[in-house]
Amino acid sequence: MSSWLKAVTQRRRVEQEMDAELEFHLEAVTADLIRAGKSPQEAARQARIALGTALTHKEGMRTSLGLRWFDELGADLRYATRMLRKSPGFTAIAAGSLALAIGANTAIFSVAKVLLYDRLQIPNAEQLKMLRWIGDDKVIAHHSWGDFDTLPDRSQTSSVFPFPIFREMSLHPAGMESLAGFKEDGMNATVRGTARRVTVAEVTGNYYDTLGVRPQLGRAIQLADETSSESGNVAVISDGLWSREFGRSPDALGQTITLNQAKLTIVGVNPAHFTGAKNVLESPDLFVPISLEPLLTVQREKSSDLVNPDFWWLNIVGRVKPGIPETEAQQGLGVQFEAVVRALATVKQGDTIPRLQLVDGSRGLHWADRMFKKPMMVLLGLTGLVLLLACANVANLLLARGAHRQREMSVRMALGAARARVARQLLTESLLLALLGGCGGLLLGYVGRNVLPRLLTNSWEDFNIRVPFDWAVFACTALIILATGILFGLAPALFAARTEVSSSLKESAQTTTRRRRGLSGKALVGLQIALSTMLVIGAGLFLRTLTALDSQDVGFNTDHLVLFDVSPPAARYPAGKDVALHQQLEARMAGLPGVAHVTPSATAYLAGSMSNSDFLPEGEKVVKNKFTAEDFNTVGNDFFPTLGINIIAGRGFNAQDTATSPKVAIINQALAKKRFPGVNPIGRMFRADRDDTQLIRIVGICSDTYYYTLRDSPPAQFFVPYVQQKEVHGMTYQMRTSLSTAALAPVLRNVVQAVDRDLPVTDLRTQREQIAATLSIERALAALTSGFGVLALSLACVGIYGIMAYSVAQRRNEIGIRLALGAQPSQVRSMVLRESTGLTVAGVAVGLAGALACTKLVRSMLYGVSPDDPTTIVVGAAVLLAVAIVATWIPARRAAGVQPMDALRHE
């Protein structure tokens, strides 16, 4: 090995040593012959004859050192470069198609790695475990804040726990090194005099120790910050906030920020790549001790969240003790969890205790997996098809090109070249072509890696999916380049190695070989058409899904409707004062120039969120454990005129509906049909809480509107005026205005900050932008699959044109004979078009079978269209037939224009 490395790395020195050694042997033999009585000239001549040529000896030494392979490879590369330079059109088409396919794969893999596979940037992230629970539909967790999922078997699962239960378990966690708690939430902050909305992680004192993270500046949050009121008002800021607001100055330590009216001192700055324990995509702006929870957030129950054992809201993360199996730790912790729940929580009759689970915490709560996994798997599959299509296209081009070089290969083998040597030469050309396409693809992947994240994010939120370029992606791309080079280069190389020298040198005896290669080329084109069919039909289904969702009548007027959020902190605006604040803001905004209507509501329409509450009509018997909730919204009196929602019966809210007047509500048509079939609901009374005796009178019926998502039908819902509520907290304002969001932004900030300088206006957007944001995944899929479909059609067009042009050129003699015997040019043209159409029909048929099998896997991602939609299938097949006719037209015209005498002289 050392000799080989020396020979490779010190080639010039090795060559000099070989020359010196040969010269030494030559001189020694010559000297021996001179001593034997030969003349110097004769001795030198006989010595050279005895030793043989120096070139032969040097080749032998190079072979023994393993250098001959490098020499031949260099020669192959130089020859391949010359051949590719001689055919710039072929090189551009082949390398360009590969670059597009490899670039798409590189970009999608880069995004998939971030969304689905990257781990938290902490030490030994693979050892991290998240606590979850799973239970039946009678589980004890009646009041919760956080993720809450219902599984297909109607069991329920979540990752939130009451703080007192966490605290008791964390004292001596069975089988665990430690347990840490955290909760992320949005809050108002004033940083360096500017009010803004920030994401805050409330964490326990052992949070940083459990994760094994140390701030890059200052200190972390400690256990003492939880227990001491003197040191508890502290915060650790993210690297992003440090960069944006403090210019990465060390002077940020010790500065004060205001968070929901509480003054906090910055004591540390997190590492640049630390995103917290919740997710891998983006870090909270601030990390604060969880002991500040009562001061910073709204208390959702009668007692503080820190002492209420019946309110489930805290996320828990931990590490298993070394040497203890995970199953054993889960079993021990599960027993402890059940005992603590029974001891601390209120267990009512019929309530069940959920079962504790330890799940992988290396990616946090895995919310990106749940949201993006299926779309990313679809995109990865589609890009794989595009790459296979590009390989088939290049292989077909190489086969056609190899047929033209058949005599060249025959001559080389006739002169002594081994078949393996010829095959290696062609394979080297293929790998060089793949390298050119791979370098272009790598560049396209690097540039295009942020295209998909831009399609998935919106302009008014700070959340961005950053896709860095890393060596794992580079290594994957290198493997793809190598695999594609071998994949599309293997068939042409094998065909060249199987060439019969004698028949190939006789040009008139190529019929059998041409037919064999023509069939191989047509098979590859058929594969291209089949793959293109699958991509085009997939693109059609996702396009029709987006069109169906985009064209939905949402039930209200989305034109010139602007949305923005105002979230007052509970510390300054407790129950009652928050209602008065929104009344004041609503009155001020209604008087702005260019504003026709304005109204606040607790939930914005088609924003991915919803609220529900009990709906118990008066006189209806309450059945225990029966689900009686309906969707609802807390709105302003001007809500229905602002959104353009029609009042079908009764009246809307008006100025007479106040905090002291009888409580009223409006229901929509769907709720009237569902809960009051065949009865006029106007004037009927209901309760919105089974534990409350307060009755609410229905005064109107409005038309149906979409609420949470466009994929579900307009739900049954009711509306109550916010002025009649005890508390409302943050609200989304809807404003009907002729002003743009850019012109409106400073005006709104001035209005709000005239009331409270620490109160920010956030998430300013139009209703159309809000709806578009809810369709971001559908829009991204439609855009990317359409791009893949266009690329597939282009490659299919090139493939069909290439094989038909090659077929016409090889059949020039036959076509000349047909024309000489009386065939009309139109008949020849039709013959070529029929051949192309038959090939296309066969490829489309195979592609349809594959598409029907694959599209069933994405049924849940479609809307308004079935996987076997006949319109999409017919249009897709028609497009491919049209592409085939267009691609064949030039070769067909060329065939029809052949002159018989010229064709007959061709052979």
XYZ file of N, CA, C and O in Angstrom, residues 403-475:
292
model
N -24.832 3.946 -31.816
C -25.068 3.320 -33.113
C -24.274 4.024 -34.208
O -23.738 3.386 -35.120
N -24.206 5.363 -34.119
C -23.431 6.119 -35.101
C -21.940 5.861 -34.944
O -21.168 6.036 -35.896
N -21.498 5.436 -33.736
C -20.078 5.191 -33.492
C -19.734 3.698 -33.581
O -18.668 3.272 -33.142
N -20.659 2.917 -34.151
C -20.459 1.475 -34.181
C -19.209 1.079 -34.973
O -18.439 0.204 -34.569
N -18.984 1.738 -36.125
C -17.810 1.418 -36.930
C -16.535 1.776 -36.178
O -15.524 1.062 -36.259
N -16.598 2.906 -35.422
C -15.429 3.304 -34.634
C -15.073 2.215 -33.627
O -13.897 1.831 -33.482
N -16.069 1.700 -32.908
C -15.819 0.651 -31.921
C -15.288 -0.628 -32.586
O -14.399 -1.308 -32.065
N -15.830 -0.937 -33.773
C -15.389 -2.141 -34.476
C -13.937 -2.018 -34.899
O -13.155 -2.982 -34.792
N -13.574 -0.836 -35.391
C -12.189 -0.617 -35.788
C -11.263 -0.759 -34.586
O -10.188 -1.368 -34.655
N -11.644 -0.214 -33.460
C -10.801 -0.295 -32.259
C -10.617 -1.747 -31.824
O -9.530 -2.152 -31.413
N -11.709 -2.515 -31.869
C -11.582 -3.927 -31.477
C -10.811 -4.713 -32.516
O -10.072 -5.648 -32.180
N -10.940 -4.327 -33.782
C -10.176 -5.007 -34.817
C -8.684 -4.760 -34.658
O -7.862 -5.608 -35.030
N -8.337 -3.609 -34.094
C -6.935 -3.278 -33.874
C -6.390 -3.830 -32.563
O -5.259 -3.519 -32.187
N -7.201 -4.599 -31.844
C -6.698 -5.272 -30.656
C -7.312 -4.838 -29.341
O -6.961 -5.391 -28.288
N -8.213 -3.850 -29.347
C -8.831 -3.409 -28.086
C -9.755 -4.496 -27.550
O -10.537 -5.091 -28.301
N -9.648 -4.755 -26.264
C -10.532 -5.750 -25.636
C -11.938 -5.183 -25.507
O -12.145 -3.968 -25.429
N -12.940 -6.070 -25.492
C -14.325 -5.613 -25.362
C -14.534 -4.873 -24.038
O -15.246 -3.881 -23.979
N -13.914 -5.373 -22.972
C -14.045 -4.702 -21.678
C -13.444 -3.300 -21.728
O -13.965 -2.361 -21.108
N -12.355 -3.171 -22.504
C -11.714 -1.855 -22.626
C -12.627 -0.872 -23.344
O -12.736 0.298 -22.959
N -13.306 -1.328 -24.391
C -14.252 -0.474 -25.122
C -15.428 -0.097 -24.228
O -15.867 1.059 -24.189
N -15.942 -1.110 -23.501
C -17.067 -0.821 -22.598
C -16.660 0.185 -21.530
O -17.431 1.089 -21.181
N -15.436 0.064 -21.022
C -14.978 1.002 -19.998
C -14.855 2.418 -20.548
O -15.152 3.389 -19.870
N -14.432 2.529 -21.807
C -14.330 3.853 -22.423
C -15.699 4.530 -22.490
O -15.853 5.696 -22.126
N -16.706 3.784 -22.941
C -18.051 4.355 -23.030
C -18.622 4.657 -21.645
O -19.328 5.646 -21.446
N -18.318 3.781 -20.682
C -18.797 4.025 -19.324
C -18.124 5.268 -18.741
O -18.748 6.028 -17.997
N -16.870 5.490 -19.087
C -16.175 6.705 -18.641
C -16.847 7.947 -19.217
O -17.026 8.954 -18.521
N -17.224 7.886 -20.494
C -17.939 9.017 -21.095
C -19.251 9.265 -20.360
O -19.633 10.417 -20.119
N -19.955 8.181 -20.013
C -21.223 8.332 -19.284
C -21.000 8.970 -17.916
O -21.749 9.858 -17.499
N -19.974 8.508 -17.213
C -19.686 9.066 -15.887
C -19.268 10.532 -15.990
O -19.621 11.344 -15.125
N -18.507 10.884 -17.027
C -18.127 12.283 -17.216
C -19.360 13.129 -17.498
O -19.497 14.249 -16.986
N -20.274 12.588 -18.315
C -21.529 13.291 -18.581
C -22.337 13.452 -17.294
O -22.917 14.514 -17.028
N -22.360 12.384 -16.478
C -23.064 12.468 -15.192
C -22.408 13.495 -14.279
O -23.091 14.209 -13.542
N -21.073 13.580 -14.339
C -20.368 14.556 -13.507
C -20.735 15.973 -13.916
O -20.969 16.846 -13.064
N -20.811 16.225 -15.232
C -21.216 17.551 -15.710
C -22.643 17.870 -15.237
O -22.911 18.958 -14.722
N -23.552 16.897 -15.427
C -24.927 17.104 -14.971
C -25.021 17.231 -13.469
O -25.794 18.031 -12.945
N -24.175 16.440 -12.758
C -24.192 16.499 -11.297
C -23.711 17.826 -10.762
O -24.282 18.355 -9.802
N -22.663 18.378 -11.370
C -22.177 19.691 -10.915
C -23.243 20.764 -11.144
O -23.486 21.613 -10.281
N -23.890 20.700 -12.324
C -24.984 21.639 -12.568
C -26.134 21.421 -11.609
O -26.734 22.379 -11.107
N -26.440 20.145 -11.337
C -27.521 19.841 -10.394
C -27.204 20.288 -8.986
O -28.087 20.768 -8.263
N -25.936 20.140 -8.591
C -25.530 20.583 -7.266
C -25.714 22.091 -7.125
O -26.191 22.584 -6.098
N -25.355 22.815 -8.178
C -25.536 24.269 -8.162
C -27.022 24.636 -8.112
O -27.440 25.501 -7.331
N -27.828 23.951 -8.940
C -29.269 24.212 -8.933
C -29.882 23.851 -7.583
O -30.763 24.562 -7.078
N -29.435 22.736 -6.992
C -29.940 22.342 -5.681
C -29.594 23.349 -4.607
O -30.408 23.638 -3.722
N -28.371 23.866 -4.667
C -27.949 24.867 -3.680
C -28.787 26.138 -3.808
O -29.244 26.700 -2.806
N -29.006 26.571 -5.060
C -29.793 27.792 -5.282
C -31.266 27.565 -4.961
O -31.938 28.433 -4.401
N -31.766 26.362 -5.318
C -33.206 26.121 -5.198
C -33.645 25.508 -3.895
O -34.832 25.221 -3.717
N -32.721 25.304 -2.935
C -33.102 24.621 -1.695
C -34.077 25.442 -0.858
O -34.754 24.895 0.013
N -34.156 26.760 -1.076
C -35.061 27.608 -0.298
C -36.352 27.934 -1.036
O -37.166 28.715 -0.529
N -36.530 27.350 -2.236
C -37.772 27.614 -2.982
C -38.966 27.027 -2.250
O -39.982 27.694 -2.034
N -38.873 25.751 -1.862
C -39.986 25.102 -1.163
C -40.283 25.764 0.176
O -41.459 26.010 0.489
N -39.275 26.096 1.017
C -39.591 26.805 2.263
C -40.331 28.123 2.036
O -41.207 28.487 2.822
N -39.992 28.836 0.966
C -40.705 30.092 0.686
C -42.162 29.825 0.339
O -43.040 30.634 0.653
N -42.429 28.695 -0.314
C -43.814 28.349 -0.637
C -44.600 27.931 0.599
O -45.831 28.037 0.618
N -43.895 27.469 1.629
C -44.567 26.947 2.824
C -44.738 27.998 3.915
O -45.427 27.754 4.900
N -44.088 29.151 3.794
C -44.178 30.183 4.829
C -44.910 31.400 4.275
O -45.087 31.549 3.066
N -45.343 32.267 5.185
C -46.057 33.469 4.757
C -45.251 34.713 5.097
O -44.293 34.664 5.864
N -45.683 35.823 4.532
C -44.883 37.046 4.602
C -45.043 37.795 5.913
O -44.174 38.606 6.257
N -46.108 37.572 6.654
C -46.347 38.413 7.821
C -45.829 37.807 9.130
O -45.840 38.459 10.153
N -45.382 36.560 9.091
C -44.836 35.945 10.296
C -43.322 35.852 10.201
O -42.749 35.771 9.107
N -42.652 35.876 11.359
C -41.193 35.789 11.395
C -40.689 34.372 11.162
O -39.501 34.167 10.949
N -41.587 33.399 11.205
C -41.160 32.008 11.091
C -40.603 31.725 9.695
O -41.249 31.982 8.683
N -39.385 31.221 9.642
C -38.751 30.852 8.382
C -38.100 29.478 8.535
O -37.504 29.182 9.567
N -38.236 28.662 7.496
C -37.564 27.363 7.472
C -36.224 27.563 6.775
O -36.167 27.791 5.562
N -35.159 27.527 7.548
C -33.824 27.719 6.976
C -33.245 26.365 6.587
O -33.228 25.432 7.399
N -32.779 26.291 5.351
C -32.231 25.041 4.830
C -30.750 25.257 4.522
O -30.403 25.722 3.437
N -29.870 24.961 5.473
C -28.438 25.134 5.214
C -27.921 24.031 4.292
O -28.492 22.943 4.224
N -26.843 24.333 3.600
C -26.193 23.307 2.780
C -25.208 22.554 3.662
O -24.393 23.162 4.345
N -25.300 21.250 3.679
C -24.384 20.490 4.523
C -23.769 19.331 3.742
O -24.169 19.008 2.627
N -22.778 18.692 4.364
C -22.013 17.662 3.683
C -22.815 16.388 3.476
O -22.499 15.596 2.579
N -23.823 16.155 4.279
C -24.660 14.970 4.059
C -25.384 15.073 2.723
O -25.499 14.090 1.977
N -25.881 16.277 2.423
C -26.537 16.497 1.129
C -25.527 16.345 -0.001
O -25.808 15.757 -1.051
N -24.327 16.885 0.214
C -23.278 16.772 -0.795
C -22.943 15.295 -1.066
O -22.811 14.882 -2.218
N -22.807 14.508 0.002
C -22.495 13.090 -0.157
C -23.624 12.357 -0.876
O -23.378 11.496 -1.739
